[in-house]
Amino acid sequence: MKRLLVACVLLALPLAAVAHDGPHFDAKRLAEEVKALSSDAFEGRGPATAGETKTIDYVVAKLKEAGASPGGDLKDGKRLWTQAVPLLRSSIKGTPSLSIAIDGKPMALTQGEQISVRAAMDGSKQVKLDKVPLVFVGYGVNAPDWNDYADLDVAGKTVIVLVNDPGWGNQDPNLFKGPALTYYGRWTYKFEEAARRGAAALFIVHETGGAGYPWSVVENGWTGPQFSLPSSEDPAPRLDAAGWLSEDAATRLFASAGADFASLKKSADIPGFKPVALDAKLSVSFRSGIESASSENVVGMLPGSERPDEAVFYTAHWDHLGKDESLTGDQIYNGAIDNATGVAAMMEIAEALKQQPNRRSVVFAAVTLEESGLLGSRYLVGHLPFAADKVVADINIDILALSGPSRSVTSIGYGQSDMDDYLMAAAKEQSRTVVPDDKPEKGFFFRSDHINFARAGIPALYASSGMDLVDGGEAAGRKAADDYTSNRYHKPSDNYDPNWDFRGAVQDMDLLLAIGRRLANESTFPQWKAGADFARPAPAQSQTSAP
């Protein structure tokens, strides 16, 4: 999942580059690469499918053209272009049996409508939970000065939690980071914490405002095959059943169990909240098809001329949702905007950076399985071709603007690191302003591949074109962003359109190129700012912070 504040209004404007200093990116060439990567021939770029093979071959060929060297797995003392990511692929066989008993009477739940349960992630072929007690645990957070699980034993129980952080519901600026979502608000954390406490299942009550995406995204992304890293790579405990519950279903469930969902939701935002056992029991039964699989990251690099052991990373995820033959009509999730644009941009930046030597190495990683929980970048960060304390920073490209140039650029996760300073310096050269994410409650900083670098202590930049478009201002920018979220995001309709305006994409590519080039030719390392959620690995030698 990623930032949706991308403007993609269908304006019939010429594919011309914005006037700028430095290397010239050809908007028409970029458009052709996006068109190719999102064509039906790539079958939605689903991991571990024929579409993956075509995608990998395409990206490798482009990196070779850019003059990069292989940076993937070692084989016989030589680097390959790819890094194999071991996986478990799980899928629910047939229709799962899902119900909640209240006073002995079952309340049926339909997969994809009121509830979305994912296939078993621990390798279990059979999942069967019989009348497991339910307990509402607020936000399901255990953090300094806040513990929803205090004095509570959830072993073998079903946990129901809210999306986002404590304080989000009543917009309390004094709890956590106020309106800005932290990692405690991510669904991944909520599953991890419940599993650590021995819960049998956890379901998050979906709200579009708090989640940042509509129920259709949950339905499309969670009811199909699921990938996970094997226990050898991720030994953490896992839940028997996990997923989402619609807000309407939660409201009806709580009411049938003699509780008021709206009132309990409000109480969860107040310090001292106590969990509430519900007079209801969950039954779940389904079989999972489990098989070993693998996918691949593509890794290329331009070796540094003076300090080749220090590296600047560019990342962009190549995967999307593949093909769903159960759909009527268009069955392919082409992912033109998400994220053929990012991969194409990264390859063009590699081509530009080869034009002159860089003191440090620059790595270009097209990663897999972003749409499956950021698994490709997670594996990459755990198996870096460089020491972590020698990785200067990560610049992540996930969705480019296709509605023309903007006067502003958004720093997602603004205030975390010195990368904001690099962004502001580059934006100033374009006479653009840098603005913070105006929807911090959506937690976009935690929803793309750069977050795995950040969690390893490596400063990361995730920037997006701002809403203030040159043509139409903020009104046009927000209209385009809303159109994308409603009509294209994670839907088969995310197809290439010849009327898109790539001028804004070119503008942003110039920006990210300038930042990468500066990082690749400095001797300093960007640092995390005071109060950031992360800390840099201790460097091998003393480094000074970027200005």
XYZ file of C-alpha atoms in Angstrom, residues 275-523:
249
model
C -10.699 -4.257 26.836
C -14.260 -5.553 26.618
C -15.205 -9.211 26.229
C -18.058 -9.659 23.760
C -20.832 -12.164 24.293
C -20.039 -13.772 20.967
C -17.901 -16.571 19.570
C -16.190 -16.917 16.205
C -16.070 -20.056 14.099
C -13.800 -20.271 11.077
C -13.095 -23.220 8.849
C -11.204 -23.439 5.582
C -8.504 -25.396 3.853
C -5.437 -23.723 2.435
C -3.373 -24.758 -0.499
C 0.235 -24.285 0.606
C 3.220 -24.429 -1.691
C 6.789 -23.230 -1.697
C 7.471 -20.522 -4.201
C 9.939 -17.799 -4.967
C 10.004 -14.416 -6.561
C 12.866 -12.144 -7.487
C 14.173 -8.688 -6.809
C 16.196 -7.172 -9.645
C 19.337 -5.424 -8.425
C 21.730 -3.420 -10.580
C 24.433 -0.978 -9.574
C 26.773 1.688 -10.830
C 30.001 1.174 -8.828
C 31.445 4.235 -7.140
C 34.724 5.651 -8.399
C 36.179 6.540 -4.965
C 34.057 4.913 -2.234
C 32.437 1.903 -3.890
C 31.649 0.334 -0.502
C 29.164 3.150 0.238
C 25.857 3.051 -1.604
C 22.820 5.154 -2.399
C 19.724 3.058 -3.162
C 16.824 3.743 -5.488
C 13.876 1.388 -5.048
C 10.645 0.837 -6.967
C 8.362 -2.184 -6.765
C 7.738 -3.989 -10.025
C 4.863 -6.192 -8.843
C 1.126 -5.647 -9.006
C -1.969 -7.811 -8.461
C -1.714 -10.052 -11.521
C -4.733 -11.623 -13.170
C -8.056 -12.718 -11.666
C -9.872 -15.110 -13.976
C -12.988 -15.006 -11.778
C -13.698 -11.448 -12.916
C -16.122 -10.650 -15.703
C -14.626 -8.438 -18.386
C -11.175 -7.041 -17.702
C -9.326 -9.608 -15.585
C -5.871 -8.008 -15.506
C -4.674 -5.594 -12.844
C -2.243 -3.823 -15.165
C -0.856 -1.431 -12.549
C 0.080 1.307 -15.012
C 0.299 4.015 -12.384
C 1.029 1.595 -9.547
C 3.845 1.018 -10.211
C 4.912 0.828 -13.844
C 5.543 4.564 -13.520
C 8.020 4.098 -10.649
C 9.949 1.290 -12.328
C 10.205 3.173 -15.611
C 11.388 6.296 -13.786
C 14.053 4.379 -11.872
C 15.448 2.883 -15.074
C 15.594 6.326 -16.690
C 17.389 7.734 -13.650
C 19.941 4.917 -13.917
C 20.530 5.909 -17.535
C 21.053 9.544 -16.497
C 23.429 8.717 -13.630
C 25.756 6.701 -15.839
C 26.606 9.863 -17.785
C 29.225 10.883 -15.233
C 31.188 9.025 -12.531
C 29.828 9.049 -8.982
C 32.085 8.755 -5.958
C 29.740 6.334 -4.232
C 27.963 3.339 -5.686
C 24.348 3.757 -6.738
C 22.037 0.730 -6.523
C 18.772 0.294 -8.425
C 16.480 -2.302 -6.871
C 13.216 -3.249 -8.561
C 11.619 -5.178 -5.713
C 8.846 -7.722 -5.629
C 5.873 -8.305 -3.349
C 5.230 -4.734 -2.273
C 1.553 -5.458 -2.715
C 1.901 -8.493 -0.431
C 3.218 -6.718 2.647
C 6.501 -5.220 1.359
C 8.126 -8.667 1.411
C 10.622 -8.076 -1.411
C 12.182 -5.009 0.168
C 12.072 -6.675 3.571
C 14.138 -9.533 2.193
C 16.446 -7.131 0.348
C 17.214 -5.149 3.511
C 17.951 -8.401 5.330
C 20.366 -9.441 2.556
C 21.976 -6.211 1.408
C 24.997 -6.343 -0.922
C 26.512 -3.627 1.325
C 26.993 -3.270 5.061
C 23.925 -1.503 6.488
C 26.041 1.260 8.017
C 27.474 1.949 4.556
C 24.075 2.453 2.938
C 23.717 6.217 2.663
C 19.966 6.429 2.038
C 17.065 4.986 0.076
C 15.070 6.976 -2.478
C 11.793 5.191 -3.118
C 9.672 5.756 -6.229
C 6.118 4.480 -5.881
C 3.616 6.143 -8.241
C 4.378 9.223 -10.319
C 2.012 12.093 -11.043
C 0.361 12.047 -14.447
C -1.580 15.323 -14.429
C 1.175 17.759 -15.293
C 3.712 19.747 -13.279
C 3.069 21.029 -9.770
C 4.285 23.999 -7.781
C 4.812 21.840 -4.706
C 6.267 18.492 -3.696
C 5.138 16.458 -0.703
C 7.560 14.863 1.710
C 5.770 11.808 3.083
C 6.949 11.332 6.649
C 8.157 14.927 6.806
C 10.384 15.722 9.779
C 11.929 12.287 10.191
C 15.368 12.780 8.659
C 17.843 15.023 6.855
C 16.383 13.728 3.606
C 13.872 16.574 3.893
C 16.770 19.014 3.615
C 18.006 17.350 0.442
C 14.481 17.482 -0.966
C 14.079 21.175 -0.146
C 17.392 22.080 -1.761
C 16.483 20.239 -4.970
C 12.937 21.637 -4.994
C 14.271 25.170 -4.607
C 16.182 24.737 -7.874
C 12.821 24.039 -9.519
C 11.130 26.969 -7.747
C 8.908 24.503 -5.920
C 7.931 24.356 -2.268
C 8.123 21.293 -0.025
C 5.019 20.562 2.014
C 4.311 17.891 4.628
C 1.870 15.114 3.906
C -1.570 16.645 4.481
C -3.074 13.271 5.397
C -0.611 11.955 7.995
C -3.365 9.868 9.567
C -3.211 7.558 6.535
C 0.342 6.518 7.429
C 1.671 6.564 3.879
C 5.223 6.660 5.233
C 4.736 3.105 6.487
C 3.098 1.747 3.347
C 5.828 1.423 0.765
C 9.225 -0.225 0.436
C 11.359 2.544 1.926
C 9.964 1.721 5.391
C 12.049 -1.463 5.543
C 15.176 0.640 5.069
C 13.970 3.026 7.758
C 13.304 0.182 10.196
C 16.917 -0.898 9.633
C 18.017 2.646 10.535
C 18.730 3.847 6.996
C 17.245 7.293 6.187
C 14.702 7.099 3.397
C 12.935 9.551 1.118
C 9.432 9.046 -0.188
C 8.263 12.110 -2.079
C 5.272 12.779 -4.273
C 4.088 15.627 -6.473
C 2.057 18.091 -4.447
C -1.561 18.993 -5.016
C -0.841 22.534 -6.254
C -0.807 21.929 -10.001
C 0.483 24.533 -12.418
C -2.693 24.007 -14.433
C -5.683 24.248 -12.121
C -4.102 24.641 -8.692
C -5.062 22.571 -5.654
C -8.645 22.041 -6.771
C -7.464 20.222 -9.897
C -4.857 18.266 -7.953
C -7.320 17.008 -5.366
C -9.925 16.160 -7.973
C -7.393 14.056 -9.846
C -6.190 12.341 -6.670
C -9.744 11.498 -5.637
C -10.488 10.152 -9.109
C -7.483 7.848 -8.951
C -8.335 6.546 -5.470
C -11.970 5.905 -6.366
C -11.651 4.581 -9.897
C -8.193 3.115 -10.462
C -6.303 2.223 -7.303
C -5.911 -1.574 -7.096
C -8.481 -2.090 -9.815
C -8.250 -3.527 -13.359
C -8.939 0.017 -14.596
C -5.373 1.100 -13.730
C -4.541 0.895 -17.432
C -2.254 3.021 -19.582
C -3.985 6.025 -21.116
C -2.405 7.906 -24.054
C -3.930 11.171 -22.791
C -1.872 11.244 -19.598
C 0.374 14.255 -19.091
C 3.877 13.078 -18.138
C 5.352 16.537 -17.580
C 4.946 16.272 -13.805
C 6.585 12.857 -13.803
C 9.604 14.285 -15.625
C 9.719 17.158 -13.155
C 9.793 14.732 -10.213
C 12.410 12.527 -11.867
C 14.728 15.537 -12.202
C 14.207 16.194 -8.509
C 15.018 12.623 -7.440
C 17.983 12.474 -9.797
C 19.475 15.643 -8.282
C 19.111 14.253 -4.759
C 20.667 10.911 -5.670
C 23.560 12.570 -7.481
C 24.285 14.815 -4.495
C 24.219 11.877 -2.074
C 26.449 9.842 -4.374
C 29.141 12.524 -4.445
C 29.260 13.660 -0.817
C 31.312 12.291 2.054
